[in-house]
Short mmCIF file of C-alpha atoms and ligand atoms in Angstrom, two decimals:
data_model
loop_
_atom_site.label_atom_id
_atom_site.label_comp_id
_atom_site.label_asym_id
_atom_site.label_seq_id
_atom_site.Cartn_x
_atom_site.Cartn_y
_atom_site.Cartn_z
CA MET A 981 -1.73 -18.52 23.10
CA ASN A 982 1.54 -19.27 21.38
CA VAL A 983 4.56 -17.87 23.07
CA ALA A 984 7.83 -16.96 21.42
CA LEU A 985 10.88 -16.15 23.45
CA HIS A 986 12.73 -12.98 22.72
CA ASN A 987 15.12 -11.35 25.17
CA ASN A 988 13.77 -13.97 27.57
CA LYS A 989 10.38 -12.29 27.49
CA PRO A 990 7.41 -14.23 26.23
CA ARG A 991 5.65 -12.39 23.45
CA GLU A 992 2.04 -12.68 22.39
CA GLN A 993 1.40 -13.99 18.89
CA TRP A 994 -1.57 -14.23 16.60
CA ALA A 995 -3.57 -17.41 16.90
CA SER A 996 -3.61 -17.98 13.17
CA ARG A 997 -2.53 -16.57 9.84
CA THR A 998 -6.04 -15.31 9.14
CA GLY A 999 -6.03 -13.69 12.55
CA PHE A 1000 -3.04 -11.61 11.56
CA ILE A 1001 -4.27 -10.66 8.10
CA LEU A 1002 -7.65 -9.78 9.51
CA ALA A 1003 -6.07 -7.61 12.15
CA ALA A 1004 -3.90 -5.84 9.59
CA MET A 1005 -6.99 -5.33 7.43
CA GLY A 1006 -8.92 -4.15 10.45
CA SER A 1007 -6.21 -1.60 11.09
CA ALA A 1008 -6.18 -0.40 7.48
CA VAL A 1009 -9.93 -0.26 6.94
CA GLY A 1010 -11.46 2.50 9.02
CA LEU A 1011 -12.48 6.12 8.90
CA GLY A 1012 -9.64 6.69 6.45
CA ASN A 1013 -11.51 4.82 3.73
CA ILE A 1014 -14.85 6.49 4.18
CA TRP A 1015 -14.63 9.74 6.13
CA ARG A 1016 -11.13 10.88 5.16
CA PHE A 1017 -11.06 9.53 1.62
CA SER A 1018 -14.35 11.26 0.73
CA TYR A 1019 -13.50 14.61 2.19
CA VAL A 1020 -9.93 14.75 0.91
CA ALA A 1021 -10.97 13.58 -2.56
CA GLY A 1022 -13.77 16.14 -2.47
CA GLU A 1023 -11.41 18.95 -1.54
CA SER A 1024 -8.76 17.86 -4.03
CA GLY A 1025 -11.04 17.82 -7.03
CA GLY A 1026 -11.83 14.11 -7.42
CA GLY A 1027 -10.47 12.25 -10.46
CA ALA A 1028 -6.89 13.51 -10.57
CA PHE A 1029 -6.58 12.90 -6.86
CA LEU A 1030 -7.88 9.35 -7.22
CA LEU A 1031 -5.41 8.52 -9.96
CA ILE A 1032 -2.41 9.85 -8.04
CA TYR A 1033 -3.67 8.11 -4.91
CA LEU A 1034 -3.80 4.77 -6.71
CA LEU A 1035 -0.28 5.30 -8.05
CA CYS A 1036 0.93 6.08 -4.54
CA ILE A 1037 -0.62 2.85 -3.24
CA LEU A 1038 1.11 0.87 -5.95
CA ILE A 1039 4.60 2.30 -6.03
CA ILE A 1040 4.96 3.56 -2.48
CA GLY A 1041 2.32 1.90 -0.33
CA ILE A 1042 2.57 -1.79 -1.12
CA PRO A 1043 6.39 -1.91 -1.09
CA ILE A 1044 6.44 -0.11 2.25
CA ILE A 1045 3.80 -2.39 3.81
CA MET A 1046 6.09 -5.26 2.84
CA ALA A 1047 9.03 -3.46 4.41
CA GLU A 1048 7.10 -2.89 7.64
CA PHE A 1049 5.91 -6.49 7.87
CA THR A 1050 9.44 -7.69 7.22
CA ILE A 1051 11.01 -5.45 9.85
CA GLY A 1052 8.43 -6.35 12.47
CA ARG A 1053 8.57 -10.08 12.00
CA ARG A 1054 12.33 -10.12 11.94
CA SER A 1055 12.84 -8.03 15.06
CA GLN A 1056 9.81 -9.30 16.98
CA GLN A 1057 9.71 -5.90 18.66
CA ASP A 1058 7.80 -2.65 18.81
CA VAL A 1059 8.65 0.10 16.37
CA VAL A 1060 11.50 1.79 18.25
CA GLY A 1061 12.93 -1.51 19.44
CA SER A 1062 12.87 -2.81 15.87
CA PHE A 1063 15.10 -0.06 14.62
CA GLU A 1064 17.39 -0.28 17.65
CA SER A 1065 17.91 -4.01 17.49
CA LEU A 1066 18.23 -4.30 13.72
CA SER A 1067 20.49 -1.33 13.16
CA SER A 1068 22.92 -1.51 16.07
CA GLY A 1069 22.36 2.09 17.05
CA GLY A 1070 22.56 4.81 14.49
CA ALA A 1071 20.01 7.38 13.52
CA TRP A 1072 17.46 4.84 12.29
CA ARG A 1073 15.75 4.65 15.63
CA TYR A 1074 14.52 8.20 15.25
CA ALA A 1075 12.13 6.79 12.68
CA GLY A 1076 10.64 4.81 15.54
CA LEU A 1077 10.24 7.89 17.72
CA LEU A 1078 8.71 9.71 14.76
CA GLY A 1079 6.22 6.87 14.54
CA VAL A 1080 5.28 7.08 18.20
CA THR A 1081 4.80 10.85 17.83
CA ALA A 1082 2.57 10.34 14.80
CA ALA A 1083 0.56 7.77 16.76
CA PHE A 1084 -0.23 10.33 19.49
CA MET A 1085 -1.24 12.95 16.93
CA ILE A 1086 -3.33 10.73 14.68
CA LEU A 1087 -5.26 8.97 17.41
CA SER A 1088 -5.98 12.33 19.09
CA PHE A 1089 -8.20 13.51 16.23
CA TYR A 1090 -9.22 10.05 15.07
CA ALA A 1091 -10.97 9.58 18.40
CA VAL A 1092 -12.84 12.87 17.98
CA ILE A 1093 -14.28 11.82 14.62
CA SER A 1094 -14.98 8.30 15.90
CA GLY A 1095 -16.89 9.84 18.79
CA TRP A 1096 -19.11 11.63 16.28
CA ILE A 1097 -19.69 8.31 14.51
CA MET A 1098 -20.74 6.72 17.81
CA HIS A 1099 -23.11 9.60 18.47
CA TYR A 1100 -24.69 9.18 15.03
CA PHE A 1101 -25.12 5.49 15.77
CA ILE A 1102 -27.00 6.36 18.96
CA GLN A 1103 -29.16 8.87 17.06
CA TYR A 1104 -30.28 6.01 14.82
CA LEU A 1105 -30.65 3.67 17.77
CA ASN A 1106 -33.03 5.96 19.66
CA GLY A 1107 -34.87 6.90 16.49
CA SER A 1108 -34.09 10.64 16.46
CA PHE A 1109 -32.47 10.41 13.05
CA TRP A 1110 -35.21 8.35 11.44
CA THR A 1111 -36.72 11.58 10.26
CA ALA A 1112 -34.72 14.69 9.46
CA PRO A 1113 -34.19 16.99 12.45
CA ALA A 1114 -35.85 20.42 12.27
CA GLU A 1115 -32.60 22.14 11.30
CA GLY A 1116 -31.81 19.47 8.70
CA TYR A 1117 -28.95 16.95 8.93
CA GLU A 1118 -26.40 19.57 7.96
CA GLY A 1119 -27.66 21.98 10.58
CA TYR A 1120 -27.64 19.19 13.14
CA PHE A 1121 -24.04 18.35 12.37
CA VAL A 1122 -22.98 21.94 12.86
CA SER A 1123 -24.79 22.35 16.15
CA PHE A 1124 -23.73 18.94 17.50
CA THR A 1125 -20.03 19.38 16.72
CA GLY A 1126 -20.27 22.96 17.92
CA SER A 1127 -21.42 21.86 21.36
CA PHE A 1128 -18.40 21.42 23.59
CA THR A 1129 -20.00 19.03 26.07
CA GLN A 1130 -21.63 16.77 23.46
CA SER A 1131 -18.57 16.39 21.31
CA ILE A 1132 -16.21 15.83 24.28
CA LEU A 1133 -18.56 13.30 25.85
CA TRP A 1134 -18.52 11.07 22.77
CA HIS A 1135 -14.83 11.62 22.23
CA PHE A 1136 -14.28 10.44 25.80
CA LEU A 1137 -16.51 7.37 25.46
CA PHE A 1138 -14.77 6.25 22.32
CA MET A 1139 -11.30 6.65 23.83
CA ALA A 1140 -12.42 4.73 26.92
CA LEU A 1141 -13.45 1.81 24.71
CA VAL A 1142 -10.13 1.83 22.87
CA ILE A 1143 -8.21 1.87 26.14
CA ILE A 1144 -10.19 -1.01 27.61
CA ILE A 1145 -9.70 -3.20 24.55
CA VAL A 1146 -5.97 -2.49 24.37
CA MET A 1147 -5.69 -3.26 28.09
CA LEU A 1148 -7.23 -6.66 27.49
CA GLY A 1149 -4.43 -7.67 25.13
CA VAL A 1150 -3.49 -8.07 21.53
CA LYS A 1151 -5.99 -10.31 19.97
CA LYS A 1152 -8.95 -10.84 22.21
CA GLY A 1153 -11.76 -8.88 20.71
CA ILE A 1154 -9.97 -7.63 17.65
CA GLU A 1155 -9.96 -10.87 15.69
CA LEU A 1156 -13.61 -11.62 16.18
CA SER A 1157 -14.81 -8.15 15.33
CA ASN A 1158 -12.74 -8.06 12.17
CA LYS A 1159 -13.88 -11.48 11.07
CA ILE A 1160 -17.57 -10.70 11.23
CA LEU A 1161 -18.15 -6.96 11.14
CA MET A 1162 -15.72 -5.91 8.41
CA PRO A 1163 -17.25 -8.16 5.74
CA LEU A 1164 -20.68 -6.88 6.74
CA LEU A 1165 -19.50 -3.31 6.28
CA GLY A 1166 -18.20 -4.26 2.82
CA VAL A 1167 -21.55 -5.71 1.80
CA LEU A 1168 -23.44 -2.71 3.09
CA LEU A 1169 -21.12 -0.36 1.21
CA ILE A 1170 -21.77 -2.24 -2.03
CA VAL A 1171 -25.52 -2.04 -1.52
CA LEU A 1172 -25.43 1.64 -0.61
CA ALA A 1173 -23.12 2.50 -3.51
CA GLY A 1174 -25.64 0.82 -5.83
CA TYR A 1175 -28.50 2.72 -4.24
CA SER A 1176 -26.69 6.04 -4.34
CA LEU A 1177 -26.32 5.66 -8.11
CA THR A 1178 -30.11 5.79 -8.44
CA LEU A 1179 -30.48 9.14 -6.69
CA GLY A 1180 -30.07 11.31 -9.76
CA GLY A 1181 -26.50 12.50 -9.23
CA ALA A 1182 -24.81 9.43 -10.70
CA ALA A 1183 -23.47 11.03 -13.86
CA GLU A 1184 -22.02 14.04 -12.07
CA GLY A 1185 -20.76 12.04 -9.11
CA LEU A 1186 -19.02 9.39 -11.17
CA SER A 1187 -17.46 11.89 -13.49
CA PHE A 1188 -16.22 13.88 -10.49
CA LEU A 1189 -14.59 10.77 -9.05
CA PHE A 1190 -13.31 9.06 -12.18
CA THR A 1191 -12.67 11.77 -14.77
CA PRO A 1192 -9.42 13.52 -13.96
CA ASP A 1193 -9.35 17.25 -14.32
CA TRP A 1194 -5.99 17.47 -16.10
CA SER A 1195 -5.12 20.87 -14.71
CA ALA A 1196 -5.07 19.35 -11.21
CA PHE A 1197 -1.97 17.33 -12.15
CA SER A 1198 0.08 20.49 -12.02
CA ASP A 1199 -1.03 21.25 -8.45
CA PRO A 1200 1.59 19.97 -5.96
CA ALA A 1201 -0.97 20.11 -3.14
CA VAL A 1202 -2.97 17.34 -4.83
CA TYR A 1203 0.08 15.05 -4.87
CA LEU A 1204 0.80 15.74 -1.23
CA ALA A 1205 -2.82 15.08 -0.28
CA ALA A 1206 -2.91 11.85 -2.30
CA MET A 1207 0.32 10.56 -0.80
CA GLY A 1208 -0.82 11.43 2.72
CA GLN A 1209 -4.12 9.67 2.10
CA ALA A 1210 -2.31 6.54 0.86
CA PHE A 1211 -0.18 6.41 4.01
CA PHE A 1212 -3.10 7.13 6.31
CA SER A 1213 -5.42 4.63 4.71
CA LEU A 1214 -2.88 1.81 4.68
CA SER A 1215 -1.84 2.55 8.29
CA LEU A 1216 1.68 3.10 7.03
CA GLY A 1217 4.74 5.04 7.99
CA MET A 1218 4.54 4.92 11.75
CA GLY A 1219 5.09 1.31 12.52
CA THR A 1220 1.55 -0.03 12.89
CA MET A 1221 2.41 -2.75 10.45
CA ILE A 1222 5.81 -3.24 12.11
CA THR A 1223 4.08 -3.75 15.42
CA TYR A 1224 1.57 -6.17 13.90
CA GLY A 1225 4.27 -7.99 11.96
CA SER A 1226 6.12 -8.45 15.22
CA TYR A 1227 3.34 -10.64 16.54
CA LEU A 1228 3.69 -12.91 13.55
CA SER A 1229 5.57 -16.17 13.44
CA LYS A 1230 8.15 -17.10 10.82
CA LYS A 1231 5.77 -19.52 9.19
CA GLU A 1232 3.66 -16.89 7.49
CA GLN A 1233 4.06 -15.65 3.92
CA LEU A 1234 4.25 -11.86 3.89
CA PRO A 1235 3.75 -10.81 0.22
CA GLY A 1236 0.28 -12.33 -0.08
CA ALA A 1237 -0.73 -10.60 3.13
CA ALA A 1238 0.56 -7.23 1.91
CA PHE A 1239 -1.31 -7.45 -1.39
CA SER A 1240 -4.54 -8.54 0.26
CA VAL A 1241 -4.44 -5.72 2.78
CA ALA A 1242 -3.74 -3.07 0.13
CA GLY A 1243 -6.32 -4.46 -2.30
CA LEU A 1244 -9.06 -4.65 0.26
CA ASP A 1245 -8.31 -1.22 1.66
CA THR A 1246 -8.37 0.40 -1.77
CA GLY A 1247 -11.59 -1.41 -2.66
CA PHE A 1248 -13.28 0.00 0.42
CA ALA A 1249 -12.17 3.53 -0.45
CA ILE A 1250 -13.40 3.38 -4.04
CA LEU A 1251 -16.73 1.94 -2.94
CA ALA A 1252 -17.08 4.71 -0.41
CA GLY A 1253 -16.45 7.24 -3.16
CA VAL A 1254 -19.11 5.66 -5.35
CA MET A 1255 -21.49 5.80 -2.42
CA ILE A 1256 -20.77 9.40 -1.43
CA PHE A 1257 -20.25 11.44 -4.59
CA PRO A 1258 -23.43 10.67 -6.54
CA ALA A 1259 -25.33 11.55 -3.37
CA VAL A 1260 -23.30 14.72 -2.87
CA PHE A 1261 -24.46 15.95 -6.26
CA ALA A 1262 -27.98 14.62 -5.90
CA PHE A 1263 -28.44 16.56 -2.65
CA GLY A 1264 -26.59 19.64 -3.82
CA ILE A 1265 -23.85 19.46 -1.17
CA ASP A 1266 -20.47 21.05 -1.84
CA PRO A 1267 -17.89 18.24 -2.36
CA SER A 1268 -15.26 20.38 -0.67
CA SER A 1269 -17.23 20.70 2.58
CA GLY A 1270 -14.31 19.34 4.60
CA PRO A 1271 -14.34 16.86 7.52
CA GLY A 1272 -18.13 17.13 7.89
CA LEU A 1273 -18.83 15.80 4.40
CA VAL A 1274 -19.91 12.23 5.17
CA PHE A 1275 -21.82 13.35 8.26
CA MET A 1276 -23.95 15.61 6.10
CA VAL A 1277 -24.39 13.29 3.13
CA LEU A 1278 -24.97 9.88 4.68
CA PRO A 1279 -28.08 10.73 6.74
CA ASP A 1280 -29.63 12.26 3.62
CA ILE A 1281 -29.07 8.97 1.80
CA PHE A 1282 -30.65 6.94 4.61
CA ASN A 1283 -33.53 9.37 4.84
CA ASN A 1284 -34.40 8.52 1.24
CA ILE A 1285 -34.50 4.77 1.77
CA ALA A 1286 -37.58 2.94 3.00
CA ALA A 1287 -36.63 1.71 6.49
CA GLY A 1288 -33.53 3.85 6.12
CA GLY A 1289 -33.36 4.17 9.90
CA ILE A 1290 -32.35 0.53 10.17
CA VAL A 1291 -29.80 0.93 7.40
CA GLY A 1292 -28.35 4.00 9.09
CA LEU A 1293 -28.21 2.15 12.38
CA GLY A 1294 -26.34 -0.75 10.79
CA PHE A 1295 -24.03 1.51 8.86
CA PHE A 1296 -22.91 3.66 11.77
CA PHE A 1297 -22.52 0.60 13.97
CA LEU A 1298 -20.25 -1.09 11.46
CA LEU A 1299 -18.31 2.10 10.79
CA ALA A 1300 -17.82 2.59 14.53
CA ALA A 1301 -16.50 -0.97 14.76
CA ALA A 1302 -14.11 -0.34 11.86
CA ALA A 1303 -12.94 2.88 13.50
CA LEU A 1304 -12.43 1.01 16.75
CA SER A 1305 -10.18 -1.67 15.25
CA SER A 1306 -8.11 1.03 13.54
CA ALA A 1307 -7.85 3.13 16.69
CA ILE A 1308 -6.74 0.07 18.64
CA SER A 1309 -3.90 -0.46 16.18
CA ILE A 1310 -2.72 3.12 16.62
CA LEU A 1311 -2.76 2.98 20.42
CA GLU A 1312 -0.99 -0.38 20.25
CA VAL A 1313 2.03 1.26 18.58
CA ALA A 1314 2.54 3.62 21.50
CA VAL A 1315 1.63 1.07 24.16
CA ALA A 1316 4.06 -1.55 22.84
CA PHE A 1317 6.84 1.04 22.94
CA PHE A 1318 6.16 2.29 26.48
CA MET A 1319 5.73 -1.24 27.83
CA ARG A 1320 9.19 -2.20 26.70
CA LYS A 1321 10.98 1.07 27.24
CA PHE A 1322 9.75 1.77 30.75
CA ASP A 1323 8.82 -1.75 31.72
CA TRP A 1324 5.21 -0.70 32.20
CA SER A 1325 2.40 -3.21 32.40
CA ARG A 1326 -0.02 -3.28 29.49
CA ILE A 1327 -2.77 -1.92 31.70
CA ARG A 1328 -0.73 1.00 32.91
CA ALA A 1329 0.58 1.88 29.45
CA ALA A 1330 -2.88 1.77 27.88
CA LEU A 1331 -4.39 3.89 30.65
CA VAL A 1332 -1.70 6.54 30.84
CA ILE A 1333 -1.12 6.94 27.12
CA GLY A 1334 -4.79 6.70 26.24
CA THR A 1335 -5.59 9.46 28.71
CA ILE A 1336 -2.86 11.71 27.34
CA ILE A 1337 -4.11 11.14 23.79
CA PHE A 1338 -7.65 11.97 24.87
CA LEU A 1339 -6.42 15.27 26.33
CA ILE A 1340 -4.42 16.12 23.21
CA GLY A 1341 -7.58 15.56 21.17
CA ILE A 1342 -9.65 18.14 23.02
CA PRO A 1343 -8.45 21.16 21.02
CA SER A 1344 -9.34 19.34 17.77
CA SER A 1345 -12.84 18.92 19.09
CA LEU A 1346 -13.02 22.54 20.26
CA GLY A 1347 -12.04 23.63 16.76
CA PHE A 1348 -15.59 22.84 15.66
CA GLY A 1349 -17.12 24.83 18.50
CA PRO A 1350 -15.73 27.62 20.68
CA TRP A 1351 -12.42 27.68 18.80
CA ALA A 1352 -13.98 27.52 15.36
CA GLY A 1353 -12.09 30.49 13.95
CA VAL A 1354 -8.64 29.18 14.91
CA THR A 1355 -6.48 28.23 11.94
CA ILE A 1356 -2.96 26.85 12.17
CA ILE A 1357 -1.69 25.79 8.79
CA GLY A 1358 -3.02 27.92 5.95
CA ASP A 1359 -6.75 28.14 6.44
CA ASN A 1360 -6.92 24.72 8.09
CA GLY A 1361 -8.57 24.47 11.49
CA ILE A 1362 -7.00 22.67 14.46
CA LEU A 1363 -8.05 19.12 13.54
CA ASP A 1364 -7.11 19.54 9.89
CA SER A 1365 -3.76 21.03 10.79
CA ILE A 1366 -2.79 18.19 13.14
CA ASP A 1367 -3.98 15.75 10.49
CA PHE A 1368 -1.93 17.58 7.86
CA ILE A 1369 1.30 17.49 9.85
CA ALA A 1370 0.88 13.87 10.92
CA SER A 1371 -0.54 12.34 7.74
CA ASN A 1372 1.04 14.37 4.98
CA ILE A 1373 4.42 14.95 6.57
CA LEU A 1374 5.28 12.58 9.44
CA LEU A 1375 3.89 9.40 7.88
CA PRO A 1376 5.59 9.82 4.48
CA LEU A 1377 8.79 10.79 6.30
CA GLY A 1378 8.53 7.63 8.40
CA GLY A 1379 7.84 5.64 5.23
CA LEU A 1380 10.87 7.16 3.55
CA ILE A 1381 13.12 6.09 6.41
CA ILE A 1382 11.59 2.60 6.49
CA ALA A 1383 12.18 2.20 2.74
CA LEU A 1384 15.79 3.38 3.01
CA PHE A 1385 16.37 1.22 6.08
CA VAL A 1386 15.39 -2.05 4.43
CA GLY A 1387 16.64 -0.99 0.99
CA TRP A 1388 20.08 0.20 1.97
CA SER A 1389 21.04 -0.95 5.43
CA TRP A 1390 20.03 -4.59 5.05
CA LYS A 1391 22.00 -7.06 3.00
CA THR A 1392 20.14 -7.94 -0.19
CA VAL A 1393 19.98 -11.63 0.70
CA ASP A 1394 18.63 -10.88 4.15
CA ALA A 1395 15.91 -8.57 2.87
CA LEU A 1396 14.84 -11.09 0.23
CA ARG A 1397 14.82 -13.99 2.66
CA GLU A 1398 13.10 -12.20 5.52
CA SER A 1399 10.38 -10.81 3.25
CA ASP A 1400 9.59 -14.32 1.91
CA PHE A 1401 10.15 -13.01 -1.62
CA GLY A 1402 13.31 -15.05 -1.93
CA GLN A 1403 15.54 -14.50 -4.94
CA THR A 1404 12.70 -13.79 -7.33
CA THR A 1405 12.27 -11.06 -9.94
CA ILE A 1406 9.48 -9.49 -7.95
CA GLY A 1407 11.72 -9.52 -4.90
CA TYR A 1408 14.42 -7.60 -6.76
CA ILE A 1409 11.82 -5.17 -8.12
CA TRP A 1410 10.63 -4.63 -4.56
CA LEU A 1411 14.14 -3.80 -3.39
CA PHE A 1412 14.69 -1.49 -6.34
CA ILE A 1413 11.53 0.39 -5.43
CA LEU A 1414 12.56 0.64 -1.78
CA ARG A 1415 16.03 1.86 -2.72
CA PHE A 1416 15.17 4.35 -5.45
CA ILE A 1417 11.61 4.78 -6.64
CA ALA A 1418 9.70 5.21 -3.38
CA PRO A 1419 12.26 7.51 -1.69
CA ILE A 1420 12.59 9.68 -4.78
CA ALA A 1421 8.83 9.89 -5.26
CA ILE A 1422 8.31 10.90 -1.62
CA LEU A 1423 11.08 13.50 -1.77
CA LEU A 1424 9.82 14.97 -5.03
CA ILE A 1425 6.33 15.36 -3.62
CA PHE A 1426 7.73 17.03 -0.49
CA LEU A 1427 9.96 19.37 -2.46
CA SER A 1428 7.30 20.35 -4.95
CA SER A 1429 4.78 21.09 -2.24
CA ILE A 1430 7.11 23.57 -0.60
CA GLY A 1431 7.63 25.13 -4.01
CA LEU A 1432 11.21 24.03 -4.54
CA PHE A 1433 10.64 23.01 -8.11
N1 LIG B 1599 -5.76 3.26 8.36
C1 LIG B 1599 -6.74 3.56 9.34
C2 LIG B 1599 -7.98 4.11 8.65
O1 LIG B 1599 -8.00 4.16 7.45
C3 LIG B 1599 -6.23 4.49 10.41
C4 LIG B 1599 -4.94 4.05 10.98
C5 LIG B 1599 -4.71 2.96 11.75
C6 LIG B 1599 -3.69 4.65 10.78
N2 LIG B 1599 -3.37 2.85 12.03
C7 LIG B 1599 -2.75 3.89 11.45
C8 LIG B 1599 -3.32 5.76 10.09
C9 LIG B 1599 -1.41 4.23 11.39
C10 LIG B 1599 -1.99 6.10 10.06
C11 LIG B 1599 -1.04 5.33 10.69
O2 LIG B 1599 -8.91 4.49 9.27
#
């Protein structure tokens, strides 16, 4: 392992450039692309949402990934430490604390959903899902998530895995899994998207996803949902990419990495949409079914395929692996902070924080069972409400601060040099976006969604 000295402490680094890009991709590609993208797009009406989402990736997401990479590599520190060391005090470091808070919230419900994915994998492994259960796949989903013990058990197992891998260190395990399993998931998605188009719902599904309903453009909630999805899917706004950038040596070129991560992540989401929506219409499922959407639709797809049991097995295995590499990146944000701040060992930080996050996640899980009627924000249940606050508010807020930090508090020459853009046109465009476009876009979306204009 390469060792760089910072504050006299050796710091782990990625073994290679591909190791870093793969890890950043592994963080970005996860449940956000498949589970969250499908259900949020389904609830937000499809086409208009997709268009706004793509715009958010382009004018907010990519510039902010670059900003996060740049901050992390320059400071060689965790998210709070980055702001502290680069800003000589000031209020910037609250962005770091915001990030750590978001990490606790996001991983708490992410682990619940990932636990469901693991359970579905086991259902294919032991054959129970090879034929439809008596109550149908939809009925099964409702009774499984409604059972306190079942849901908590899988939630616990998933969190235990995340904790163990983070305890073992930065790159062991993550690099290998990303190198092999993520491409396999991509291939399987392409095949399944192609198959889904033959199920009879292709015309309706594709037009739902790709034909914007123009009236939706006047709905502020769609903008907020699309922006939140862009931040969530790219792992942005809470310092995941700062933390990963901090393990990177000065030799790497950041812009190429940022574009590859964003391109790949968006590709996965669109493919997932092409896989899910034709099937949604073919099987007569309501696209706005909420967080259960993919759990109801996917088994129906596999059930229609000859040897679909094997396909389902492979799919849920790969999706669980993708969820795992994303979850690791979220826990890593909090662990890196606590290790430095309180001088904790990696093992202790992973154990203590992982356990706390598991406990925080329990109410989200209960929201599908005994606490099913509980709503917090609007008619959102517990999981959706925590997701809403973290993804649609905290992450964009963190992103806003990150953009302003690099855009306004760094010297232009420093920002251009440290980002590897150098004094190029695209470098100046990047800074212009960080200074004006991205912050204004984020603020406008916030203000319009609280009805201020
Ligand atoms: N982007 C991941 C996904 O799509 C989830 C994730 C990892 C994340 N790190 C994050 C989301 C940081 C928000 C912030 O599944």
